[in-house]
Amino acid sequence: SGGDAAEALAFAREAVDLEPNHGEHRLLLGQPLLTAGRPLEAQIEVDAAARLLPGDPRVETLQKKLRKT
């Protein structure tokens, strides 16, 4: 639901704020941003995740989804 999505987004944003150089957190934030229809913000987080988690297939999957938007 919308409330769950907003909660996930807030949780992920807080995690990134606490540990901005943690690739998992960036990835965790990119997905709900993309789902929420915010691809430009999602791209920033996915790019950061790609730098922090090179070769991670989850990052590559999100990158492919972003290219389709």
Tab-separated table of N, CA and C in Angstrom:
chain	number	residue	atom	x	y	z
A	1	SER	N	0.839	-1.193	0.000
A	1	SER	CA	0.000	0.000	0.000
A	1	SER	C	0.873	1.241	0.000
A	2	GLY	N	0.245	2.392	-0.196
A	2	GLY	CA	0.986	3.645	-0.223
A	2	GLY	C	1.707	3.931	1.076
A	3	GLY	N	1.061	3.578	2.197
A	3	GLY	CA	1.694	3.793	3.489
A	3	GLY	C	2.930	2.946	3.669
A	4	ASP	N	2.865	1.705	3.222
A	4	ASP	CA	4.022	0.817	3.314
A	4	ASP	C	5.168	1.329	2.456
A	5	ALA	N	4.839	1.805	1.265
A	5	ALA	CA	5.868	2.322	0.364
A	5	ALA	C	6.522	3.560	0.959
A	6	ALA	N	5.716	4.437	1.522
A	6	ALA	CA	6.261	5.650	2.140
A	6	ALA	C	7.138	5.300	3.331
A	7	GLU	N	6.716	4.302	4.088
A	7	GLU	CA	7.503	3.864	5.247
A	7	GLU	C	8.831	3.260	4.805
A	8	ALA	N	8.803	2.444	3.762
A	8	ALA	CA	10.035	1.840	3.243
A	8	ALA	C	10.986	2.915	2.749
A	9	LEU	N	10.436	3.905	2.075
A	9	LEU	CA	11.249	5.000	1.560
A	9	LEU	C	11.884	5.794	2.705
A	10	ALA	N	11.106	6.089	3.728
A	10	ALA	CA	11.629	6.831	4.883
A	10	ALA	C	12.713	6.038	5.599
A	11	PHE	N	12.502	4.746	5.763
A	11	PHE	CA	13.477	3.874	6.412
A	11	PHE	C	14.783	3.851	5.618
A	12	ALA	N	14.655	3.687	4.301
A	12	ALA	CA	15.841	3.622	3.448
A	12	ALA	C	16.584	4.954	3.450
A	13	ARG	N	15.844	6.064	3.412
A	13	ARG	CA	16.472	7.387	3.427
A	13	ARG	C	17.254	7.596	4.733
A	14	GLU	N	16.671	7.172	5.834
A	14	GLU	CA	17.350	7.307	7.130
A	14	GLU	C	18.632	6.473	7.158
A	15	ALA	N	18.573	5.268	6.595
A	15	ALA	CA	19.761	4.416	6.561
A	15	ALA	C	20.874	5.069	5.753
A	16	VAL	N	20.533	5.678	4.608
A	16	VAL	CA	21.530	6.357	3.785
A	16	VAL	C	22.084	7.577	4.521
A	17	ASP	N	21.205	8.303	5.195
A	17	ASP	CA	21.671	9.470	5.945
A	17	ASP	C	22.676	9.073	7.031
A	18	LEU	N	22.442	7.924	7.664
A	18	LEU	CA	23.329	7.461	8.729
A	18	LEU	C	24.639	6.905	8.190
A	19	GLU	N	24.574	6.203	7.055
A	19	GLU	CA	25.765	5.570	6.473
A	19	GLU	C	25.766	5.760	4.956
A	20	PRO	N	26.113	6.961	4.494
A	20	PRO	CA	26.020	7.260	3.061
A	20	PRO	C	26.961	6.438	2.172
A	21	ASN	N	27.995	5.863	2.737
A	21	ASN	CA	28.931	5.073	1.935
A	21	ASN	C	28.671	3.577	2.026
A	22	HIS	N	27.473	3.215	2.412
A	22	HIS	CA	27.083	1.811	2.510
A	22	HIS	C	26.234	1.480	1.281
A	23	GLY	N	26.789	0.682	0.394
A	23	GLY	CA	26.128	0.375	-0.864
A	23	GLY	C	24.774	-0.285	-0.724
A	24	GLU	N	24.628	-1.145	0.266
A	24	GLU	CA	23.340	-1.817	0.490
A	24	GLU	C	22.241	-0.793	0.770
A	25	HIS	N	22.575	0.232	1.547
A	25	HIS	CA	21.585	1.255	1.875
A	25	HIS	C	21.182	2.029	0.620
A	26	ARG	N	22.165	2.355	-0.208
A	26	ARG	CA	21.878	3.082	-1.452
A	26	ARG	C	20.965	2.248	-2.357
A	27	LEU	N	21.251	0.970	-2.419
A	27	LEU	CA	20.422	0.063	-3.223
A	27	LEU	C	19.018	-0.010	-2.643
A	28	LEU	N	18.937	-0.098	-1.331
A	28	LEU	CA	17.659	-0.169	-0.636
A	28	LEU	C	16.827	1.095	-0.876
A	29	LEU	N	17.462	2.229	-1.046
A	29	LEU	CA	16.755	3.476	-1.319
A	29	LEU	C	16.375	3.598	-2.795
A	30	GLY	N	17.224	3.118	-3.672
A	30	GLY	CA	16.943	3.243	-5.108
A	30	GLY	C	15.670	2.537	-5.537
A	31	GLN	N	15.427	1.352	-5.000
A	31	GLN	CA	14.254	0.575	-5.418
A	31	GLN	C	12.938	1.280	-5.099
A	32	PRO	N	12.694	1.727	-3.860
A	32	PRO	CA	11.412	2.393	-3.603
A	32	PRO	C	11.267	3.728	-4.333
A	33	LEU	N	12.380	4.414	-4.586
A	33	LEU	CA	12.293	5.642	-5.365
A	33	LEU	C	11.813	5.336	-6.784
A	34	LEU	N	12.348	4.287	-7.360
A	34	LEU	CA	11.932	3.884	-8.696
A	34	LEU	C	10.463	3.472	-8.695
A	35	THR	N	10.069	2.692	-7.718
A	35	THR	CA	8.689	2.246	-7.595
A	35	THR	C	7.739	3.431	-7.407
A	36	ALA	N	8.213	4.467	-6.715
A	36	ALA	CA	7.396	5.649	-6.452
A	36	ALA	C	7.335	6.597	-7.652
A	37	GLY	N	7.957	6.203	-8.757
A	37	GLY	CA	7.925	7.050	-9.947
A	37	GLY	C	8.872	8.231	-9.874
A	38	ARG	N	9.992	8.037	-9.187
A	38	ARG	CA	10.995	9.096	-9.021
A	38	ARG	C	12.325	8.616	-9.597
A	39	PRO	N	12.367	8.395	-10.931
A	39	PRO	CA	13.548	7.775	-11.541
A	39	PRO	C	14.824	8.605	-11.445
A	40	LEU	N	14.712	9.929	-11.449
A	40	LEU	CA	15.934	10.736	-11.360
A	40	LEU	C	16.600	10.570	-10.003
A	41	GLU	N	15.803	10.569	-8.952
A	41	GLU	CA	16.351	10.342	-7.611
A	41	GLU	C	16.867	8.912	-7.483
A	42	ALA	N	16.124	7.973	-8.053
A	42	ALA	CA	16.550	6.571	-8.015
A	42	ALA	C	17.894	6.405	-8.710
A	43	GLN	N	18.076	7.107	-9.839
A	43	GLN	CA	19.329	6.992	-10.597
A	43	GLN	C	20.520	7.424	-9.757
A	44	ILE	N	20.366	8.477	-8.981
A	44	ILE	CA	21.457	8.953	-8.115
A	44	ILE	C	21.856	7.856	-7.128
A	45	GLU	N	20.862	7.223	-6.525
A	45	GLU	CA	21.146	6.181	-5.531
A	45	GLU	C	21.725	4.927	-6.178
A	46	VAL	N	21.204	4.566	-7.338
A	46	VAL	CA	21.713	3.376	-8.020
A	46	VAL	C	23.141	3.615	-8.509
A	47	ASP	N	23.432	4.817	-8.977
A	47	ASP	CA	24.809	5.144	-9.382
A	47	ASP	C	25.758	5.037	-8.191
A	48	ALA	N	25.310	5.540	-7.035
A	48	ALA	CA	26.139	5.442	-5.830
A	48	ALA	C	26.326	3.975	-5.438
A	49	ALA	N	25.260	3.187	-5.524
A	49	ALA	CA	25.356	1.759	-5.206
A	49	ALA	C	26.326	1.066	-6.157
A	50	ALA	N	26.292	1.444	-7.422
A	50	ALA	CA	27.190	0.825	-8.413
A	50	ALA	C	28.653	1.105	-8.070
A	51	ARG	N	28.935	2.310	-7.588
A	51	ARG	CA	30.322	2.639	-7.194
A	51	ARG	C	30.738	1.855	-5.955
A	52	LEU	N	29.791	1.660	-5.042
A	52	LEU	CA	30.094	1.014	-3.763
A	52	LEU	C	30.009	-0.508	-3.823
A	53	LEU	N	29.249	-1.027	-4.784
A	53	LEU	CA	29.053	-2.482	-4.925
A	53	LEU	C	29.332	-2.900	-6.366
A	54	PRO	N	30.561	-2.729	-6.836
A	54	PRO	CA	30.852	-3.044	-8.235
A	54	PRO	C	30.542	-4.499	-8.574
A	55	GLY	N	29.841	-4.677	-9.686
A	55	GLY	CA	29.524	-6.021	-10.158
A	55	GLY	C	28.350	-6.685	-9.472
A	56	ASP	N	27.691	-5.987	-8.561
A	56	ASP	CA	26.546	-6.582	-7.848
A	56	ASP	C	25.378	-6.740	-8.827
A	57	PRO	N	24.865	-7.947	-8.986
A	57	PRO	CA	23.783	-8.160	-9.951
A	57	PRO	C	22.489	-7.422	-9.601
A	58	ARG	N	22.271	-7.130	-8.339
A	58	ARG	CA	21.070	-6.372	-7.951
A	58	ARG	C	21.151	-4.943	-8.474
A	59	VAL	N	22.346	-4.384	-8.453
A	59	VAL	CA	22.553	-3.036	-8.994
A	59	VAL	C	22.308	-3.063	-10.496
A	60	GLU	N	22.851	-4.058	-11.165
A	60	GLU	CA	22.676	-4.171	-12.611
A	60	GLU	C	21.203	-4.318	-12.981
A	61	THR	N	20.435	-5.053	-12.178
A	61	THR	CA	19.003	-5.220	-12.423
A	61	THR	C	18.283	-3.879	-12.319
A	62	LEU	N	18.598	-3.113	-11.283
A	62	LEU	CA	17.970	-1.787	-11.135
A	62	LEU	C	18.392	-0.840	-12.251
A	63	GLN	N	19.646	-0.930	-12.678
A	63	GLN	CA	20.096	-0.092	-13.783
A	63	GLN	C	19.297	-0.391	-15.048
A	64	LYS	N	19.030	-1.660	-15.302
A	64	LYS	CA	18.231	-2.037	-16.473
A	64	LYS	C	16.808	-1.499	-16.355
A	65	LYS	N	16.220	-1.572	-15.178
A	65	LYS	CA	14.872	-1.044	-14.964
A	65	LYS	C	14.847	0.459	-15.201
A	66	LEU	N	15.884	1.146	-14.748
A	66	LEU	CA	15.947	2.601	-14.931
A	66	LEU	C	16.078	2.981	-16.395
A	67	ARG	N	16.799	2.186	-17.157
A	67	ARG	CA	16.957	2.476	-18.590
A	67	ARG	C	15.620	2.369	-19.320
A	68	LYS	N	14.693	1.602	-18.771
A	68	LYS	CA	13.379	1.416	-19.393
A	68	LYS	C	12.418	2.551	-19.067
A	69	THR	N	12.786	3.422	-18.115
A	69	THR	CA	11.866	4.503	-17.728
A	69	THR	C	12.052	5.718	-18.604
